XYZ file of C-alpha atoms in Angstrom:
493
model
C -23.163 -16.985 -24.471
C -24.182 -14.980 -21.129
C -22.036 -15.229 -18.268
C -24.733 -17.750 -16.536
C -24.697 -20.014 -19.105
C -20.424 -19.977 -19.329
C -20.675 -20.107 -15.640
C -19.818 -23.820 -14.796
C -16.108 -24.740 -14.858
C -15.528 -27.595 -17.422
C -12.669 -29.340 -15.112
C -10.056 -32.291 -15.880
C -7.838 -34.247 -13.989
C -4.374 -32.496 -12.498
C -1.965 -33.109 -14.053
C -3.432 -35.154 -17.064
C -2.595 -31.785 -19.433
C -5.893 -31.439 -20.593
C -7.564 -28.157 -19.639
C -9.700 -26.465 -17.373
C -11.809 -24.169 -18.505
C -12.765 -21.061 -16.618
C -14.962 -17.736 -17.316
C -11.713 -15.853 -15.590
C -8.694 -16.544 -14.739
C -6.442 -15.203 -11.621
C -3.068 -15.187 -10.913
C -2.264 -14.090 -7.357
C -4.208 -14.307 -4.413
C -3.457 -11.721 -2.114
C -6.686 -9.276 -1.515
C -6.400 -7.255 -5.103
C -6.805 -11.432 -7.219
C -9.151 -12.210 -3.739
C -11.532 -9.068 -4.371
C -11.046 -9.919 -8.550
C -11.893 -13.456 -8.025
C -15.365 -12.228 -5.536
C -16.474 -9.264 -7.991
C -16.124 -11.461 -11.425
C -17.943 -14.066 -9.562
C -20.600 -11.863 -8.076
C -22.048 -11.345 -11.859
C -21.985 -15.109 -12.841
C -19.038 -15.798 -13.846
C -16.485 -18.676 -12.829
C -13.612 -18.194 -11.353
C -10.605 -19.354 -10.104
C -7.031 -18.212 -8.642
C -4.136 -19.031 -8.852
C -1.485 -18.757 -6.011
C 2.230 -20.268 -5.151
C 2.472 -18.716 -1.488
C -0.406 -17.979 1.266
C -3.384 -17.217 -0.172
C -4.134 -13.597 1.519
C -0.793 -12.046 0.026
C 1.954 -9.789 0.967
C -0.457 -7.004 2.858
C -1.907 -10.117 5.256
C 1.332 -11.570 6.178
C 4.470 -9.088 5.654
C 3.221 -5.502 4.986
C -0.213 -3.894 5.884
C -1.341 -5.870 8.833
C 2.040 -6.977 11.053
C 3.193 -3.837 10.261
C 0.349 -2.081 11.625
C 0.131 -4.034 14.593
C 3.526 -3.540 15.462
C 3.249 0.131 15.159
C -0.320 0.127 17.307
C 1.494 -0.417 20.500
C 4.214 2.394 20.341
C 0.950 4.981 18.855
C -0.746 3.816 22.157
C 1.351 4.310 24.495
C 3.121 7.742 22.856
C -0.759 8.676 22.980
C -1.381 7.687 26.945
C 1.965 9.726 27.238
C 0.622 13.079 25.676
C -1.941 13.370 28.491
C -1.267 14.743 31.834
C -3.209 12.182 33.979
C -2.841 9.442 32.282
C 0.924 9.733 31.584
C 1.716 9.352 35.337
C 0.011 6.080 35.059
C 2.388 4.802 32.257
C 5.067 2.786 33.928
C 8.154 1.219 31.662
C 8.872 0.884 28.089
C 7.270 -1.664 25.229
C 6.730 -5.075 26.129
C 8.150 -5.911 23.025
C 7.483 -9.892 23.254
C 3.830 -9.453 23.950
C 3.968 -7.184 20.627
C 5.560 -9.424 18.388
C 3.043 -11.932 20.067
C 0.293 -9.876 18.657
C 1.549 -8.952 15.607
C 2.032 -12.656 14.880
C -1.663 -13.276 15.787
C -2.635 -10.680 13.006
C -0.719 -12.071 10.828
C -2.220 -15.578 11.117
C 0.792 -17.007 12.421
C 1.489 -17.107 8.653
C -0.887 -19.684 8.107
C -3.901 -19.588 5.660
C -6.661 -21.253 6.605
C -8.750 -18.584 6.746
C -8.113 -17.214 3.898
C -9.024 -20.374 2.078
C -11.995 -20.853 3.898
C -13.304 -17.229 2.532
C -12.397 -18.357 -0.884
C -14.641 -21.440 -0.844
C -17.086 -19.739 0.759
C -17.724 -16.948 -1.994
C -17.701 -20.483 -4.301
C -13.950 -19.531 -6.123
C -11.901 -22.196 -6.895
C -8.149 -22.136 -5.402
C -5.201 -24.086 -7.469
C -1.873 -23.925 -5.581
C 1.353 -23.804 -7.543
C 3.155 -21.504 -9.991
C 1.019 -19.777 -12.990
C 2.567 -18.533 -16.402
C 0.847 -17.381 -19.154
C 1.171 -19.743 -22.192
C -0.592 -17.786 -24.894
C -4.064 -15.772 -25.171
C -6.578 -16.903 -22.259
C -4.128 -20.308 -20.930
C -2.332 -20.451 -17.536
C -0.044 -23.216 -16.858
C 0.291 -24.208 -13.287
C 3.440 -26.158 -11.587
C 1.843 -27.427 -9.099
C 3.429 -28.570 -6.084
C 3.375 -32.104 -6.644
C 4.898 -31.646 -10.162
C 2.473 -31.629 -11.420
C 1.460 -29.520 -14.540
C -2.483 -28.503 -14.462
C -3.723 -26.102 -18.105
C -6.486 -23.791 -16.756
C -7.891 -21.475 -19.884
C -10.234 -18.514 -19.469
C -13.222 -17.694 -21.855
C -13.484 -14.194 -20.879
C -10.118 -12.617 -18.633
C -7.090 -13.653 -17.229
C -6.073 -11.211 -14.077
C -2.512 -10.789 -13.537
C -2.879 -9.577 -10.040
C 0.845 -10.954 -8.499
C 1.762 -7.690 -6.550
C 5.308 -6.183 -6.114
C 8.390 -7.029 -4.097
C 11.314 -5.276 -2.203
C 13.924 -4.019 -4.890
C 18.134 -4.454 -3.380
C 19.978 -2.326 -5.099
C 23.343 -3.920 -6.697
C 25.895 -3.478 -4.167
C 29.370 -4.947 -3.047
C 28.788 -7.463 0.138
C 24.874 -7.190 -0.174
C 24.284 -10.527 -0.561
C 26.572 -12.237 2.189
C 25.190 -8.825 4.501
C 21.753 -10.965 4.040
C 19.942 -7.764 4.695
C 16.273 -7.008 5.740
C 13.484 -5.976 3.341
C 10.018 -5.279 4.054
C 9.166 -9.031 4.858
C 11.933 -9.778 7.697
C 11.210 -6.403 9.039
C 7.932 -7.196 10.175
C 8.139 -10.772 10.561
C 11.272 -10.654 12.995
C 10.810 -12.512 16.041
C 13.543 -10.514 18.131
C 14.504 -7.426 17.974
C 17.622 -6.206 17.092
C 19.978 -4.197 19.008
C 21.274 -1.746 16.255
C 19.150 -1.803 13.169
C 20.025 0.499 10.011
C 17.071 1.237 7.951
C 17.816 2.328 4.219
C 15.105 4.640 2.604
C 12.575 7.656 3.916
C 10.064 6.914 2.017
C 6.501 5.014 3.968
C 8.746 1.422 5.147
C 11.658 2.977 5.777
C 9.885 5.457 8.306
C 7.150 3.075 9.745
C 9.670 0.863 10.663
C 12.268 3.209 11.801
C 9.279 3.925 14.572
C 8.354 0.705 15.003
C 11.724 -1.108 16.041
C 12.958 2.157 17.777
C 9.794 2.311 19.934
C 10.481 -1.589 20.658
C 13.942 -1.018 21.747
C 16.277 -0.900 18.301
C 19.063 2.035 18.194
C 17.985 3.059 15.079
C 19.777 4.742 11.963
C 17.643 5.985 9.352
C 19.805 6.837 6.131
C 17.954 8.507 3.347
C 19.719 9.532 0.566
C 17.372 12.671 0.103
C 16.534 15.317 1.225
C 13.900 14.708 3.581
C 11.797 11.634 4.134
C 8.204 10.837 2.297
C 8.694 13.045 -0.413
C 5.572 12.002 -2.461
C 3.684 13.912 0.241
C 3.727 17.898 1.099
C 7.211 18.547 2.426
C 6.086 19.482 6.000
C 5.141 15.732 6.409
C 8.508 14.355 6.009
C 10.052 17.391 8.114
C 7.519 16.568 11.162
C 8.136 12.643 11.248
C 11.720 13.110 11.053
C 11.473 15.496 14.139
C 9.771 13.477 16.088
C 11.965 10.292 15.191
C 15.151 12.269 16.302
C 12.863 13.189 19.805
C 11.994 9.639 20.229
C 15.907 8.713 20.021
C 16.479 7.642 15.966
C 19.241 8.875 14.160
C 17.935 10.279 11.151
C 20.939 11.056 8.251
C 19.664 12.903 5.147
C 21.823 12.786 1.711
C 23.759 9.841 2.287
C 23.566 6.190 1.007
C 25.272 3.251 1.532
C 28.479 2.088 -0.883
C 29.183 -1.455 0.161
C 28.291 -3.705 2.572
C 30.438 -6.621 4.802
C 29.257 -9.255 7.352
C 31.994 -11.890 8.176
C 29.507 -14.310 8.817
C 25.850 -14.710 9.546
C 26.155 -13.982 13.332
C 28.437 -10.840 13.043
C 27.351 -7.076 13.016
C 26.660 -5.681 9.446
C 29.319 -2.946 8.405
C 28.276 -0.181 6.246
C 30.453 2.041 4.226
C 28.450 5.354 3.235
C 28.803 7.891 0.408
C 29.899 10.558 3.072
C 33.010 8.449 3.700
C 31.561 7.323 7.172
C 31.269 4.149 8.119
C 28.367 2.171 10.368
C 28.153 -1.061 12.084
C 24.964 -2.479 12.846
C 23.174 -6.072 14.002
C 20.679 -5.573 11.019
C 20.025 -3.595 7.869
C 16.816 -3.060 6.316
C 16.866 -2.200 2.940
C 13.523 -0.008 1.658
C 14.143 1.307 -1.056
C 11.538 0.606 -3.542
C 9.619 -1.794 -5.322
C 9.556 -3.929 -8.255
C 7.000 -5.693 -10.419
C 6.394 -9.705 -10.300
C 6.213 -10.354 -13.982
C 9.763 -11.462 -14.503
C 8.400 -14.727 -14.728
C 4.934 -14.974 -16.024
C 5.343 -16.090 -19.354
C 3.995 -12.707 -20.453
C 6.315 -13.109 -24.236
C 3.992 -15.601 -24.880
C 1.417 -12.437 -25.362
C 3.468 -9.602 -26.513
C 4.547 -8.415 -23.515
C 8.329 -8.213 -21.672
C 8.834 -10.055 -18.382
C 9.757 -7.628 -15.951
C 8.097 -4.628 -16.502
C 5.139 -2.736 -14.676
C 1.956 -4.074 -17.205
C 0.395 -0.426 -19.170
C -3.140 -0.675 -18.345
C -6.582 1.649 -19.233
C -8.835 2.671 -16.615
C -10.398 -0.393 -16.517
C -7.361 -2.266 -15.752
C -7.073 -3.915 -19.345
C -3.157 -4.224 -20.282
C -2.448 -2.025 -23.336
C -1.120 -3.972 -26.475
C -2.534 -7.207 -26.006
C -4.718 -8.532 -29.154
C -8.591 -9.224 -28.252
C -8.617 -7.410 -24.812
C -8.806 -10.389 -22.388
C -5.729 -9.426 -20.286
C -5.613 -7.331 -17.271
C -3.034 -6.237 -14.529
C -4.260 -4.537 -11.121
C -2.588 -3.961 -8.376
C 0.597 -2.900 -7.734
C 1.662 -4.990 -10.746
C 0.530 -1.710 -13.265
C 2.627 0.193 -11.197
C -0.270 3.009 -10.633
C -0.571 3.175 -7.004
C 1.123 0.612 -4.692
C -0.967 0.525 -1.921
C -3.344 -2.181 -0.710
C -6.614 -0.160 -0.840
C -5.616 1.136 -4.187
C -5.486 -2.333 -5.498
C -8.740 -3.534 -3.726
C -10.687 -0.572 -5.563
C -8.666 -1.301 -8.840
C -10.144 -5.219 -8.430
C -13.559 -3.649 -7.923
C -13.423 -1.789 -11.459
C -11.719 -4.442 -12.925
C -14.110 -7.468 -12.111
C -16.999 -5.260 -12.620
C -15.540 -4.468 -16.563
C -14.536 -7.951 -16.909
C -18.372 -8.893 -15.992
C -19.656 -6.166 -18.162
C -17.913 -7.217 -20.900
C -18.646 -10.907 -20.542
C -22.533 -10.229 -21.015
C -21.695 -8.075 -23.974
C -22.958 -4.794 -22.554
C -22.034 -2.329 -25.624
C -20.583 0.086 -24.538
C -18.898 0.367 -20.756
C -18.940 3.561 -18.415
C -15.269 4.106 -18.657
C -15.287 8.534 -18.612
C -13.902 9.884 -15.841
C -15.697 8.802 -12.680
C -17.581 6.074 -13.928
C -18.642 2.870 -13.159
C -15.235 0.817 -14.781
C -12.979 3.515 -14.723
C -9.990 3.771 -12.194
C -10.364 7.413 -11.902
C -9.164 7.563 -8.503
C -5.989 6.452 -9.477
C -5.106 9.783 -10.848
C -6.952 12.410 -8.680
C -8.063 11.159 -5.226
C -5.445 8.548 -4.003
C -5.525 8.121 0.216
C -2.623 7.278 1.987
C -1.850 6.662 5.615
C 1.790 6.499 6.809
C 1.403 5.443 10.503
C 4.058 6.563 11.865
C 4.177 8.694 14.725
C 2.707 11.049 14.602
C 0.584 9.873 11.753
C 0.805 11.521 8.443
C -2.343 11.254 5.842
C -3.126 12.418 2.809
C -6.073 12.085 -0.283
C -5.561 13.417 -3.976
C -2.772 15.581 -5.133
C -0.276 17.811 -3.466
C 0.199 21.544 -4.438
C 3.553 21.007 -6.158
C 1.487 18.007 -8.412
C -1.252 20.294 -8.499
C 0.871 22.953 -10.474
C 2.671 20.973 -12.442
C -0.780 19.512 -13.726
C -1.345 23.430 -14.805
C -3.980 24.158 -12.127
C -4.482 27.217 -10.991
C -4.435 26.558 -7.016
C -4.126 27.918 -3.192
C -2.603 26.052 -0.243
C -4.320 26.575 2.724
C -2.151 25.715 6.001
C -3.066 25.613 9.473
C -1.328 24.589 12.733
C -3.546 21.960 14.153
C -2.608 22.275 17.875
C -5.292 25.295 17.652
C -8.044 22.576 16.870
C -9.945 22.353 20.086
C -10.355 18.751 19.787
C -6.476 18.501 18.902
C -5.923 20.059 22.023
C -8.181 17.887 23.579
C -6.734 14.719 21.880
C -2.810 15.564 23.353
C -1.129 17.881 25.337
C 0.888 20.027 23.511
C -0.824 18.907 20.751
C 1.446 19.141 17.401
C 0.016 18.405 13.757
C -0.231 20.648 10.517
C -2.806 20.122 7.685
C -3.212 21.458 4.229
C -5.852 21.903 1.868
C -5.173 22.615 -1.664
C -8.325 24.180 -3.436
C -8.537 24.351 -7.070
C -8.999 28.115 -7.599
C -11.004 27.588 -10.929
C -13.588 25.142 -9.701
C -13.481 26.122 -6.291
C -13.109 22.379 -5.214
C -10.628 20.661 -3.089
C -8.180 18.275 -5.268
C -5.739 17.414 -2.383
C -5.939 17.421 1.732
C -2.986 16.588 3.546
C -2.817 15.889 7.629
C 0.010 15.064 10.049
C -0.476 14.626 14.027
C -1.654 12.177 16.411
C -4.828 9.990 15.465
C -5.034 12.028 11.371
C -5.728 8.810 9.691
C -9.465 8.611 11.089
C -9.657 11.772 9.219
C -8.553 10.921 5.894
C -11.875 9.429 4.581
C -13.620 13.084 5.133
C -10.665 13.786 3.003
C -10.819 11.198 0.144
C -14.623 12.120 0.026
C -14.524 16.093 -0.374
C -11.676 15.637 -3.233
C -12.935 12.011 -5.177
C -16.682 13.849 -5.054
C -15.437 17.147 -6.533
C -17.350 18.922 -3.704
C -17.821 22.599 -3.863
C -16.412 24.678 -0.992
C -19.628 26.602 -1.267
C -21.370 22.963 0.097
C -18.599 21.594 2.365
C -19.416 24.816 4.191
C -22.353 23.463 5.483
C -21.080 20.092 6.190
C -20.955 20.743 10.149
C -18.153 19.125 12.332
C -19.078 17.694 15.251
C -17.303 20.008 18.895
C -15.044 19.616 19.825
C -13.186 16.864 17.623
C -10.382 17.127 15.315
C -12.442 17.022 12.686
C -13.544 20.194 13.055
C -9.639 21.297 11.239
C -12.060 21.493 8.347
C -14.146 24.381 9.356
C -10.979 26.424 10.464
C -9.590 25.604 6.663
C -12.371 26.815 4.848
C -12.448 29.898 7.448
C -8.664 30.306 6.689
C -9.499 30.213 2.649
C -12.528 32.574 2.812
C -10.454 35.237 5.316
């Protein structure tokens, strides 16, 4: 049967058990089961998704978006700040209501409408409610008038139901009733003494974030420096300019225990240094943890959970006749937002290939339903301030992959268009060049306004360009794009 001819949904009653069949099913619809959902569709297939919250996800409504727009603000007006002429026209601090004000207009006011309204408009079906697996191709859905509704896929289910904050187990955590990545940016006041708990990209966006609206802020990490997926000098610079901007920032400790007296009392904090810390809030950030502890996934071989082991084209590993797949953070390969969007695009485009029985799929290394970017030319922004940004691998992964490669530094304050950009201008980027190839396989950046860069970036590593070539690819004067010509000058000598 082609995928035109399966394409109409054969539906039943809710809540009568029988089933309704689907070409593909999705469970989760925050943008990675959204851009599933539009791709598997978009070659014929029906399609329909499955979600128990708001129907935009995590990144819409507690991560990617409020976050961003509460960090906008404080970037702006550190930015007006850096140059003479317009800094003696900044008057006063944050107006931190009107933020909060804004960042609950990006997030929707944590409604869904729109969301909804894109889904019918691309022609995918939405069923609200709870969806476990019950055996190969079936999804049972509580729905949440009790209902039970049985939708079963001919082709794929898509397990696409994200990640959430990880607590560590510790004495008082539970009656401390402490922050994670959701209350910190859906707050609606902000807190006089806030502790944040991690360095890695929450823990240091929101350290700036609620400092630059007014929070005393502690930032315990119990490394040794903060963002340490990304070239050391990134973590070393953001911490700087978080102890500049006011932030206490406490390397190797971690917290032992925990005690609020009640809901409205400070939070109490006994560390591993013997110290102890009171605060009004605590945010914990300190990792992330698959949704699949209840999915039904021992119906179909697989333990509840656990990240799902997927191929390149975002097929779990293990599971008899190939119709399961996880993408997004779920597999655990790259938890960021953009990482899962591009996973969906592979993904719906392999479950689509499949469907009309194409023989044999492009699944090498760069091709058309293989995740290669996964392994080789991941982006990532951290917006703090200043921005750090960064696209494929770092020299330390670079070595320990056994490739023979050169990291080429540069102070960008000597970037005419830095210097332009801020007074005083302070930012450091990297380039590591694969010595054997003569290509760039990593490209890190951190200073005011990098993460405009970072696409320049994620192209010259993700299309293996030659150095020889990128020579020619002129940057416009004076911008700070032009760091790239004064890296390849720096590598040629």
């Amino acid at each position: 049967m082609s995928p035109s001819e399966a394409s109409a949904p054969a539906s039943a009653a809710a809540g009568t058990g029988e089933a309704e069949e689907y070409d593909v099913v999705v469970i989760g619809a925050g943008p990675v089961g959204e851009n599933v959902a539009e791709r598997a569709h978009a070659t014929g297939l029906s399609t329909v998704v499955v979600e128990n919250e708001l129907v935009g996800g995590e990144c819409s409504y507690w991560a990617c978006m409020p976050s961003k727009a509460l960090l906008r603000p404080a970037a702006a007006l550190a930015d007006a700040r850096r140059v003479d002429g317009a800094a003696q026209a900044v008057r006063g601090d944050l107006a931190a209501d009107a933020v909060l004000a804004r960042r609950t207009s990006f997030a929707s006011g944590w409604q869904d409408d729109s969301q909804v309204a894109w889904l019918d408009s691309e022609a995918v079906d939405l069923v609200r409610g709870h969806g476990r697996l019950d055996g190969p191709r079936r999804v049972v859905v509580d729905t949440p008038d009790g209902s039970a509704r049985v939708l079963t896929a001919r082709h794929a289910v898509a397990v696409c139901t994200g990640s959430r904050a990880a607590l560590p187990d510790l004495p008082g955590i539970a009656e401390a009733r402490p922050w994670t990545s959701r209350e910190a940016t859906s707050s609606k006041e902000v807190p006089g003494r806030l502790a944040v708990i991690g360095g890695g990209v929450v823990g240091a966006e929101m350290a700036t974030a609620w400092q630059a609206l007014g929070s005393e802020v502690t930032l315990l990490v119990r490394g040794g420096r903060l963002l340490e997926r990304m070239e050391p000098f990134a973590g070393e610079l953001v911490a700087e300019a978080l102890t500049e901007a006011g932030a206490s920032v406490r390397t190797g400790v971690s917290v032992e225990a925990l005690e609020r007296p009640s809901p409205d009392r400070p939070v109490t904090l006994s560390l591993s240094d013997g110290g102890r810390l009171e605060v009004d809030e605590v945010l914990f950030a300190t990792g992330r943890r698959p949704r699949t502890d209840d999915l039904g996934l021992r119906t179909v071989g697989c333990e509840p959970g656990d990240w799902l082991t997927v191929d390149d084209s975002l097929r779990v590993e293990g599971v008899h006749g190939g119709w399961l797949y996880a993408v997004g953070d779920v597999n655990g390969r790259a938890l960021l937002t953009h990482q899962g969007k591009y996973q969906a695009r592979i993904a719906g485009s392999a479950i689509g290939a499949r469907a009309a029985g194409v023989p044999l799929l492009e699944t090498d290394r760069w091709g058309a339903h293989a995740a290669t970017a996964d392994h080789d030319a991941v982006p990532q922004v951290v917006f703090t301030d200043p921005e750090a940004a960064s696209a494929g691998l770092t020299a330390a992964e670079a070595e320990e992959r056994g490739l023979r490669v050169r990291a080429v530094d540069l102070d960008m304050g000597g970037v005419a268009g830095a210097a332009l950009y801020a007074d005083g201008y302070r930012g450091r980027a990297r380039m590591v060049v694969d010595l054997d190839r003569e290509t760039v396989v990593g490209v890190t950046f951190v200073g005011p306004g990098v993460s405009e860069l970072l696409h320049s970036a994620s192209v010259a590593v993700a299309g293996e360009v030659p150095l020889e070539r990128l020579w020619h690819a002129v940057p416009a004067y004076p911008t700070i794009s032009e760091v790239w010509l004064r890296l390849l000058e720096t590598y040629r000598g």
